[in-house]
Coordinates of C-alpha atoms and ligand atoms in Angstrom, one line a residue:
M16 CA 0.0 0.0 0.0
T17 CA 1.1 3.6 -0.6
E18 CA 2.8 5.2 2.4
R19 CA 1.2 8.6 3.3
N20 CA 2.2 11.2 5.8
Y21 CA -1.3 12.6 6.6
T22 CA -3.8 11.1 9.1
T23 CA -7.2 9.5 8.5
V24 CA -8.9 10.3 5.2
N25 CA -12.6 9.3 4.9
P26 CA -12.8 7.0 8.0
C27 CA -14.7 3.7 7.7
V28 CA -16.0 4.1 11.3
M29 CA -18.6 6.4 12.8
C30 CA -18.5 8.0 16.2
Q31 CA -19.2 6.3 19.5
P32 CA -22.4 8.1 20.4
M33 CA -23.9 6.8 17.1
G34 CA -23.6 3.3 18.4
S35 CA -25.0 4.3 21.7
V36 CA -28.1 5.8 20.0
M37 CA -28.7 2.6 18.1
A38 CA -28.6 0.6 21.4
F39 CA -31.0 3.0 23.2
K40 CA -33.4 2.9 20.2
G41 CA -33.9 -0.8 20.8
I42 CA -35.2 -0.2 24.3
E43 CA -38.9 0.4 25.2
S44 CA -40.0 4.0 25.4
S45 CA -36.5 5.4 25.1
M46 CA -35.2 8.8 24.0
V47 CA -31.6 9.9 23.5
L48 CA -30.2 13.2 24.7
M49 CA -26.8 13.9 23.3
H50 CA -24.7 16.1 25.5
G51 CA -22.6 18.3 23.3
S52 CA -22.9 20.6 20.3
Q53 CA -25.8 20.4 18.0
G54 CA -24.2 19.3 14.8
C55 CA -23.3 15.9 16.3
S56 CA -26.9 14.9 16.8
T57 CA -27.9 16.3 13.4
Y58 CA -25.3 14.2 11.7
M59 CA -26.4 11.1 13.5
R60 CA -30.1 11.8 12.9
L61 CA -29.5 12.2 9.2
H62 CA -27.4 9.1 8.9
L63 CA -29.8 6.9 10.8
S64 CA -32.9 8.2 9.1
H65 CA -31.3 7.7 5.6
H66 CA -30.4 4.2 6.5
F67 CA -33.6 3.1 8.3
R68 CA -36.0 5.4 6.3
E69 CA -37.7 6.4 9.6
P70 CA -37.7 9.7 11.5
V71 CA -35.1 9.4 14.2
D72 CA -35.4 11.9 17.0
I73 CA -32.2 12.7 19.0
A74 CA -32.2 15.6 21.4
S75 CA -29.1 17.7 22.0
T76 CA -28.0 19.9 24.8
S77 CA -26.7 22.3 22.2
L78 CA -23.5 23.4 24.0
S79 CA -22.3 26.8 22.7
E80 CA -19.0 28.7 23.5
R81 CA -20.3 29.6 26.9
G82 CA -21.1 25.9 27.8
A83 CA -17.7 24.9 26.4
V84 CA -15.9 27.3 28.7
Y85 CA -18.1 27.2 31.9
G86 CA -19.4 23.6 31.6
G87 CA -22.6 22.2 30.2
S88 CA -24.5 21.5 33.5
E89 CA -27.3 24.0 32.8
N90 CA -27.7 22.9 29.2
L91 CA -27.9 19.2 30.3
K92 CA -30.5 19.9 33.0
K93 CA -32.6 22.1 30.6
G94 CA -32.3 19.4 27.9
L95 CA -33.5 16.7 30.3
R96 CA -36.5 18.8 31.4
N97 CA -37.4 19.4 27.7
V98 CA -37.2 15.8 26.8
I99 CA -39.3 14.7 29.8
T100 CA -42.1 17.2 29.1
R101 CA -42.1 16.8 25.3
Y102 CA -41.5 13.1 24.9
H103 CA -42.6 11.5 28.2
P104 CA -40.1 8.7 27.8
K105 CA -39.5 6.0 30.3
V106 CA -35.8 6.0 29.6
I107 CA -33.4 8.8 28.6
G108 CA -30.1 7.8 27.3
V109 CA -27.6 10.6 27.9
T110 CA -24.7 10.0 25.6
T111 CA -21.7 12.3 25.5
T112 CA -20.0 13.8 22.4
C113 CA -16.4 14.8 22.0
L114 CA -17.0 18.3 23.3
A115 CA -18.6 17.3 26.6
E116 CA -15.8 14.8 27.1
T117 CA -13.1 17.2 26.3
I118 CA -14.3 19.9 28.7
G119 CA -14.6 17.2 31.3
D120 CA -18.3 17.6 32.3
D121 CA -19.0 15.3 35.2
V122 CA -22.3 13.9 33.8
R123 CA -23.0 11.5 36.7
R124 CA -22.8 14.3 39.2
I125 CA -25.0 16.6 37.1
L126 CA -27.6 13.8 36.8
Q127 CA -27.5 13.3 40.5
E128 CA -28.1 17.0 41.1
F129 CA -30.9 16.9 38.5
R130 CA -32.6 14.0 40.3
E131 CA -32.4 15.9 43.6
E132 CA -33.7 19.2 42.1
E133 CA -36.6 17.7 40.1
N134 CA -39.6 16.1 41.5
N135 CA -41.0 14.6 38.3
A136 CA -37.8 12.8 37.4
D137 CA -38.4 9.8 39.5
D138 CA -40.5 8.0 36.9
V139 CA -37.8 8.2 34.2
H140 CA -34.7 6.2 34.1
I141 CA -31.8 8.4 33.1
I142 CA -28.8 6.3 32.0
S143 CA -25.5 7.9 31.0
V144 CA -22.9 6.5 28.7
S145 CA -19.5 8.1 28.2
T146 CA -18.8 8.0 24.5
P147 CA -15.8 10.1 23.5
S148 CA -15.4 9.6 19.8
Y149 CA -11.6 10.1 19.8
E150 CA -11.4 7.0 21.9
D151 CA -13.2 4.4 19.8
S152 CA -15.9 3.7 17.2
H153 CA -19.7 3.3 17.0
T154 CA -19.3 -0.4 17.6
T155 CA -17.9 0.3 21.1
G156 CA -20.5 2.9 21.7
F157 CA -23.1 0.2 21.0
I158 CA -21.5 -2.3 23.4
K159 CA -21.1 0.4 26.1
A160 CA -24.7 1.5 25.9
V161 CA -26.1 -2.0 26.1
D162 CA -23.9 -2.6 29.1
A163 CA -25.0 0.6 30.8
I164 CA -28.7 -0.2 30.3
V165 CA -28.3 -3.7 31.7
R166 CA -26.3 -2.5 34.7
H167 CA -28.8 0.2 35.4
F168 CA -31.8 -2.1 35.5
T169 CA -30.1 -4.9 37.3
E170 CA -28.0 -2.9 39.8
Y171 CA -30.5 -0.4 41.1
G172 CA -32.5 -3.0 43.0
M173 CA -35.1 -3.6 40.3
G174 CA -36.4 -7.0 39.3
N175 CA -37.1 -9.6 41.8
D176 CA -34.6 -12.3 42.6
I177 CA -36.8 -15.2 41.6
F178 CA -35.0 -17.4 39.2
N179 CA -36.5 -17.5 35.7
N180 CA -35.7 -20.0 33.1
K181 CA -35.2 -17.6 30.3
L182 CA -32.3 -17.0 28.0
N183 CA -30.7 -13.6 27.6
V184 CA -29.7 -12.9 24.0
V185 CA -27.5 -9.8 23.8
L186 CA -26.2 -8.3 20.6
G187 CA -22.6 -7.2 20.3
E188 CA -23.2 -5.1 17.2
N189 CA -26.1 -3.3 15.6
I190 CA -28.1 -5.4 13.1
A191 CA -30.9 -4.7 10.7
P192 CA -34.5 -4.9 11.9
E193 CA -35.2 -7.8 9.5
D194 CA -32.3 -9.7 11.0
T195 CA -33.7 -9.1 14.5
R196 CA -37.0 -10.5 13.3
E197 CA -35.2 -13.5 11.9
L198 CA -33.2 -14.2 15.1
K199 CA -36.4 -13.9 17.2
R200 CA -38.1 -16.4 14.8
M201 CA -35.2 -18.8 15.3
L202 CA -35.4 -18.4 19.1
K203 CA -39.1 -18.9 19.1
A204 CA -38.8 -22.1 17.1
T205 CA -36.0 -23.6 19.1
I206 CA -36.5 -22.6 22.8
G207 CA -40.0 -21.3 22.8
P208 CA -41.8 -17.9 22.3
R209 CA -41.6 -16.6 25.9
S210 CA -38.2 -18.1 26.8
F211 CA -35.8 -15.4 25.9
I212 CA -35.0 -11.7 26.4
F213 CA -33.7 -10.1 23.2
M214 CA -31.6 -7.0 23.7
P215 CA -31.7 -4.5 22.1
D216 CA -34.6 -5.1 19.8
T217 CA -35.0 -2.5 17.0
S218 CA -37.3 -4.7 14.9
E219 CA -40.2 -2.2 15.4
T220 CA -38.5 1.0 16.5
F221 CA -36.3 1.3 13.4
D222 CA -38.9 -0.3 11.0
A223 CA -42.2 0.8 12.3
P224 CA -45.4 0.1 10.4
M225 CA -47.4 3.1 9.0
T226 CA -50.4 3.5 11.3
G227 CA -51.5 7.0 10.4
K228 CA -50.6 8.1 13.9
V229 CA -47.6 10.4 14.6
E230 CA -45.5 8.7 17.2
K231 CA -42.9 10.7 19.1
I232 CA -41.3 7.5 20.3
F233 CA -42.0 4.4 18.2
P234 CA -43.6 1.5 20.1
G235 CA -41.5 -1.6 20.5
G236 CA -38.0 -2.3 21.8
T237 CA -37.0 -4.6 24.6
P238 CA -39.5 -4.2 27.4
L239 CA -38.0 -2.6 30.5
S240 CA -39.8 -5.1 32.7
E241 CA -37.8 -7.9 31.0
I242 CA -34.4 -6.1 31.3
T243 CA -34.9 -6.0 35.1
Y244 CA -35.1 -9.8 35.0
M245 CA -32.0 -10.5 33.0
K246 CA -29.9 -11.1 36.2
N247 CA -32.3 -13.9 37.1
C248 CA -32.1 -15.8 33.8
A249 CA -30.8 -19.3 33.3
A250 CA -28.1 -18.3 30.8
S251 CA -27.0 -15.6 28.3
I252 CA -25.9 -15.7 24.7
G253 CA -23.7 -12.9 23.5
L254 CA -24.1 -12.6 19.7
G255 CA -20.7 -11.6 18.3
I256 CA -17.2 -12.8 19.0
T257 CA -14.8 -10.1 17.9
S258 CA -15.2 -7.8 20.9
D259 CA -16.1 -8.2 24.6
N260 CA -19.8 -8.3 25.2
R261 CA -19.7 -6.3 28.4
A262 CA -23.4 -6.8 29.4
V263 CA -23.1 -10.6 29.1
D264 CA -19.8 -10.6 31.0
H265 CA -21.3 -8.5 33.7
L266 CA -24.3 -10.7 34.1
E267 CA -22.0 -13.7 34.5
T268 CA -19.5 -12.2 36.9
K269 CA -22.0 -10.4 39.1
Y270 CA -25.1 -12.6 39.0
N271 CA -23.7 -16.0 38.0
V272 CA -25.7 -16.1 34.7
P273 CA -23.6 -18.5 32.6
A274 CA -22.6 -16.9 29.3
K275 CA -21.9 -18.4 25.9
R276 CA -20.5 -16.4 22.9
V277 CA -21.5 -17.3 19.4
P278 CA -20.7 -15.5 16.1
M279 CA -23.5 -13.7 14.3
P280 CA -25.2 -16.4 12.3
I281 CA -24.1 -15.4 8.8
G282 CA -23.6 -18.2 6.4
L283 CA -23.9 -22.0 6.9
E284 CA -21.2 -22.6 9.5
Y285 CA -22.1 -19.8 11.8
S286 CA -25.8 -20.5 11.5
D287 CA -25.2 -24.1 12.4
R288 CA -23.3 -23.0 15.5
I289 CA -26.2 -20.9 16.9
M290 CA -28.7 -23.6 16.0
S291 CA -26.7 -26.3 17.8
V292 CA -26.3 -24.0 20.9
L293 CA -30.0 -23.3 20.9
S294 CA -31.0 -26.9 20.5
E295 CA -28.6 -27.9 23.3
I296 CA -30.2 -25.3 25.6
A297 CA -33.7 -26.4 24.6
G298 CA -32.7 -30.1 25.0
S299 CA -34.3 -31.0 21.8
E300 CA -33.6 -31.6 18.1
I301 CA -33.3 -28.7 15.6
P302 CA -36.8 -28.1 14.4
E303 CA -37.8 -29.8 11.1
A304 CA -38.5 -26.4 9.5
Y305 CA -35.0 -25.3 10.1
R306 CA -33.5 -28.6 8.9
K307 CA -35.4 -28.0 5.6
E308 CA -34.1 -24.4 5.4
R309 CA -30.6 -25.7 6.0
G310 CA -31.1 -28.2 3.2
R311 CA -32.4 -25.5 0.9
L312 CA -29.3 -23.4 1.6
I313 CA -27.0 -26.3 0.8
D314 CA -29.0 -26.8 -2.4
A315 CA -28.6 -23.1 -3.2
M316 CA -24.8 -23.3 -2.5
V317 CA -24.5 -26.2 -5.0
D318 CA -26.5 -24.2 -7.6
V319 CA -24.3 -21.1 -7.3
H320 CA -20.9 -22.7 -6.8
K321 CA -20.0 -22.7 -10.5
Y322 CA -20.5 -18.9 -10.6
L323 CA -18.9 -18.0 -7.3
Y324 CA -16.0 -20.4 -7.1
G325 CA -12.7 -18.4 -7.4
T326 CA -14.4 -15.0 -7.4
R327 CA -12.1 -12.5 -5.8
V328 CA -14.0 -10.5 -3.2
A329 CA -13.1 -7.6 -0.8
I330 CA -15.2 -7.3 2.4
Y331 CA -15.3 -4.3 4.7
G332 CA -17.6 -2.8 7.4
D333 CA -18.5 -3.5 11.0
P334 CA -16.4 -6.4 12.4
E335 CA -19.1 -9.0 13.1
M336 CA -20.6 -8.5 9.7
V337 CA -17.2 -8.7 8.0
L338 CA -16.3 -11.9 9.9
G339 CA -19.7 -13.5 8.9
M340 CA -19.3 -12.5 5.3
L341 CA -15.7 -13.8 5.3
S342 CA -17.0 -17.1 6.6
M343 CA -19.8 -17.3 4.0
S344 CA -17.5 -16.4 1.1
L345 CA -15.0 -19.1 2.1
E346 CA -17.6 -21.8 2.4
N347 CA -18.8 -20.9 -1.1
G348 CA -15.4 -21.2 -2.7
M349 CA -14.9 -17.4 -3.2
Y350 CA -11.5 -15.8 -2.7
P351 CA -11.7 -13.2 0.0
V352 CA -8.5 -11.4 -1.1
L353 CA -9.1 -8.4 1.1
V354 CA -10.9 -8.3 4.5
A355 CA -11.2 -4.9 6.3
P356 CA -13.2 -4.5 9.5
S357 CA -13.7 -0.8 10.1
C358 CA -12.1 -0.8 13.6
K359 CA -9.7 -2.9 15.6
T360 CA -11.2 -5.4 17.9
P361 CA -9.6 -7.8 20.3
A362 CA -10.4 -11.1 18.5
F363 CA -11.3 -10.4 14.9
R364 CA -8.0 -11.6 13.5
E365 CA -7.9 -14.8 15.5
H366 CA -11.5 -15.8 14.4
A367 CA -10.9 -14.8 10.8
Q368 CA -7.7 -16.8 10.7
E369 CA -9.5 -19.8 12.2
R370 CA -11.9 -19.8 9.3
I371 CA -9.3 -19.2 6.6
D372 CA -7.1 -22.0 8.0
A373 CA -10.1 -24.4 7.8
M374 CA -10.0 -24.0 4.0
N375 CA -7.4 -25.0 1.5
L376 CA -7.3 -21.6 -0.2
D377 CA -5.3 -21.0 -3.4
C378 CA -5.0 -17.3 -2.6
E379 CA -3.6 -14.9 0.0
V380 CA -6.1 -13.2 2.3
K381 CA -5.0 -9.8 3.4
I382 CA -6.6 -8.6 6.7
F383 CA -6.4 -4.9 7.5
E384 CA -8.1 -3.6 10.6
G385 CA -9.1 0.0 11.1
L386 CA -8.3 1.3 7.6
D387 CA -9.7 4.5 6.3
F388 CA -11.3 4.6 2.8
D389 CA -8.2 6.2 1.4
A390 CA -5.9 3.3 2.4
F391 CA -8.7 0.8 1.6
N392 CA -8.8 2.2 -1.9
D393 CA -5.1 1.5 -2.3
A394 CA -5.5 -2.0 -0.8
V395 CA -8.4 -2.7 -3.2
K396 CA -6.3 -1.7 -6.2
E397 CA -3.5 -4.0 -5.1
A398 CA -5.8 -7.0 -4.2
E399 CA -7.8 -6.7 -7.5
P400 CA -11.1 -8.0 -6.3
E401 CA -13.9 -8.6 -8.7
I402 CA -16.6 -7.5 -6.3
L403 CA -16.9 -5.4 -3.1
I404 CA -19.2 -6.4 -0.2
G405 CA -19.9 -3.6 2.4
N406 CA -21.7 -0.5 3.2
S407 CA -22.6 2.5 0.8
N408 CA -19.4 4.3 1.7
G409 CA -17.4 2.1 -0.7
K410 CA -19.4 3.1 -3.7
Y411 CA -16.9 5.6 -5.0
I412 CA -14.2 2.9 -5.0
S413 CA -16.5 0.5 -6.8
Q414 CA -17.3 3.2 -9.4
Q415 CA -13.7 4.2 -9.8
I416 CA -12.5 0.7 -10.3
G417 CA -15.5 -0.4 -12.2
I418 CA -16.5 -3.4 -10.0
P419 CA -19.9 -4.1 -8.5
L420 CA -20.7 -3.4 -4.8
I421 CA -23.1 -5.6 -2.8
R422 CA -24.5 -3.4 -0.2
V423 CA -24.7 -4.9 3.3
G424 CA -24.2 -3.5 6.8
F425 CA -24.4 0.0 8.0
P426 CA -24.8 2.7 6.6
I427 CA -26.7 2.2 3.4
H428 CA -27.9 5.7 2.5
D429 CA -27.9 5.6 -1.3
R430 CA -30.4 2.7 -1.7
V431 CA -33.8 1.9 -0.1
G432 CA -34.6 -1.2 2.0
A433 CA -31.5 -1.4 4.3
Q434 CA -33.8 -2.2 7.2
R435 CA -35.2 -5.2 5.3
I436 CA -31.9 -6.7 4.2
L437 CA -31.8 -10.3 5.5
L438 CA -28.4 -11.5 6.3
M439 CA -28.8 -13.8 9.3
G440 CA -29.6 -17.5 9.4
Y441 CA -30.1 -20.0 6.6
R442 CA -32.6 -17.8 4.9
G443 CA -30.3 -14.8 5.2
A444 CA -27.5 -16.8 3.6
M445 CA -29.7 -17.8 0.7
N446 CA -30.8 -14.2 0.2
I447 CA -27.2 -12.9 0.1
L448 CA -26.0 -15.7 -2.1
D449 CA -28.7 -15.0 -4.6
R450 CA -27.8 -11.3 -4.6
I451 CA -24.1 -11.9 -5.0
T452 CA -24.6 -14.5 -7.8
N453 CA -27.1 -12.4 -9.7
T454 CA -24.9 -9.4 -9.5
I455 CA -22.0 -11.4 -11.0
L456 CA -24.3 -12.7 -13.7
E457 CA -25.7 -9.2 -14.5
T458 CA -22.2 -7.8 -14.6
K459 CA -21.2 -10.5 -17.1
D460 CA -24.3 -9.8 -19.2
I461 CA -23.4 -6.1 -19.3
E462 CA -19.9 -6.9 -20.3
L463 CA -21.1 -9.3 -23.0
E464 CA -23.6 -6.7 -24.3
K465 CA -20.8 -4.1 -24.4
K466 CA -18.6 -6.5 -26.3
W467 CA -21.4 -7.4 -28.7
L468 CA -22.1 -3.7 -29.3
Q469 CA -18.4 -3.0 -29.9
N470 CA -18.2 -5.9 -32.4
K471 CA -21.4 -4.6 -34.1
S472 CA -20.0 -1.1 -34.5
N473 CA -16.7 -2.6 -35.8
D474 CA -18.6 -4.7 -38.3
L475 CA -20.6 -1.6 -39.3
Q476 CA -17.5 0.5 -39.7
E477 CA -15.9 -2.2 -41.9
S478 CA -18.9 -2.5 -44.1
C479 CA -19.0 1.3 -44.5
C480 CA -15.4 1.3 -45.5
D481 CA -16.0 -1.5 -48.0
L482 CA -18.9 0.4 -49.4
R483 CA -16.9 3.6 -49.6
S484 CA -14.0 2.0 -51.3
A485 CA -16.4 0.2 -53.7
H486 CA -17.9 3.6 -54.7
M487 CA -14.4 5.1 -55.2
Q488 CA -13.4 2.4 -57.7
P489 CA -13.4 3.8 -61.3
H490 CA -16.2 2.4 -63.4
Ligands
SF4_20 S1 -17.6 15.9 17.3 FE1 -17.3 13.9 18.0 S2 -19.3 13.2 18.7 FE2 -19.6 15.0 17.4 S3 -20.0 14.1 15.4 FE3 -17.8 14.6 15.5 S4 -16.8 12.7 16.2 FE4 -19.0 12.5 16.6

């Protein structure tokens, strides 16, 4: 790759509070108040609403020069009052931006003061998350917020201590509403409809049906009453293996809720892993419907193998999605020549290598963690993939190099339907395999058409020349 002297150009990650917002939006009756300057919340609102195609309200404490110099205590308290009176939420997630972190506002102390000063704040759970963006990415912001929510509802004496036989299922990375629905369908089929607590659940809040009613906070999300019981559950599953799942770890160390970590079920191998864990927990066989789905996926893999085998692919985006897509491309005979998770995580490389080593690959797989798009562009040129798999931000590379981009992950702001992209489970794998294969076939068709048109125009030119020279012959 080209060596450059300057710092990040077009980062692949988004800021920590963005991840925090996505976690809070999966909780019942929750509103986010961003402590910092106004532009941060505007950027996040736009990004989220372009991706999910839903209005996404995020309040801001709108710190100005005065707040930046003298502290944002007054703005934060005023913001909280406004959010309570206008939105009537049950939960307010206070997430900090770079400015609030840099000036060193003591958010916990300000919230304590606020609770003492206000009489009407008792009914609302105010949960703060420290999310300085210069420290980490949106994926960490998500993990931190989920952890803060679980700690809040379990540590403040809520929930009774009666053991319940449920399973906590805690995400380690934001996923599409359609994938949430798919995972819940899997859980219902294997361990039973009321046997799990899924957290956070954005299946309704980021993909709400049109009812004709204007909702300030969309219904749905993980019910608060359930979160309080997470400490009494029989076990937890942390979905995602590249980073720590702090909430699941906390439930294990503090409340002895045994935890298991599984990869996001993307592709055959990773879907099999979750299904076998769930059937083990349920103490029963994998349901017949899922065995059929698995069989259909294998059938689909056989069908597309001749098109996908040896196709060079570059995968980038959030780490869990990238790991899953790497696994899926390997099991379908593709050559993942370039793999670039947007941020560094403790265990991505280890798990990626494990999957690569399990295959006898005829190509080198380059893994770059935490690249910006500028460096990624160089890496793509060197690796020479035939397709890109990742979010919308790679579209300029795809256009420049002239290879197709399969849009998955977050953000997808230049196409519709991102909230309905199914990636997880056997059905998700079939959906993505079809998309990849059809894209390859369409690209071939376009190339053939171009060649055919070129040949046609060459033939036409030749026949014109023949005609001209025939007319120029003396009679
Ligand atoms: S200032 Fe910080 S929190 Fe705000 S948008 Fe920029 S990176 Fe994100």
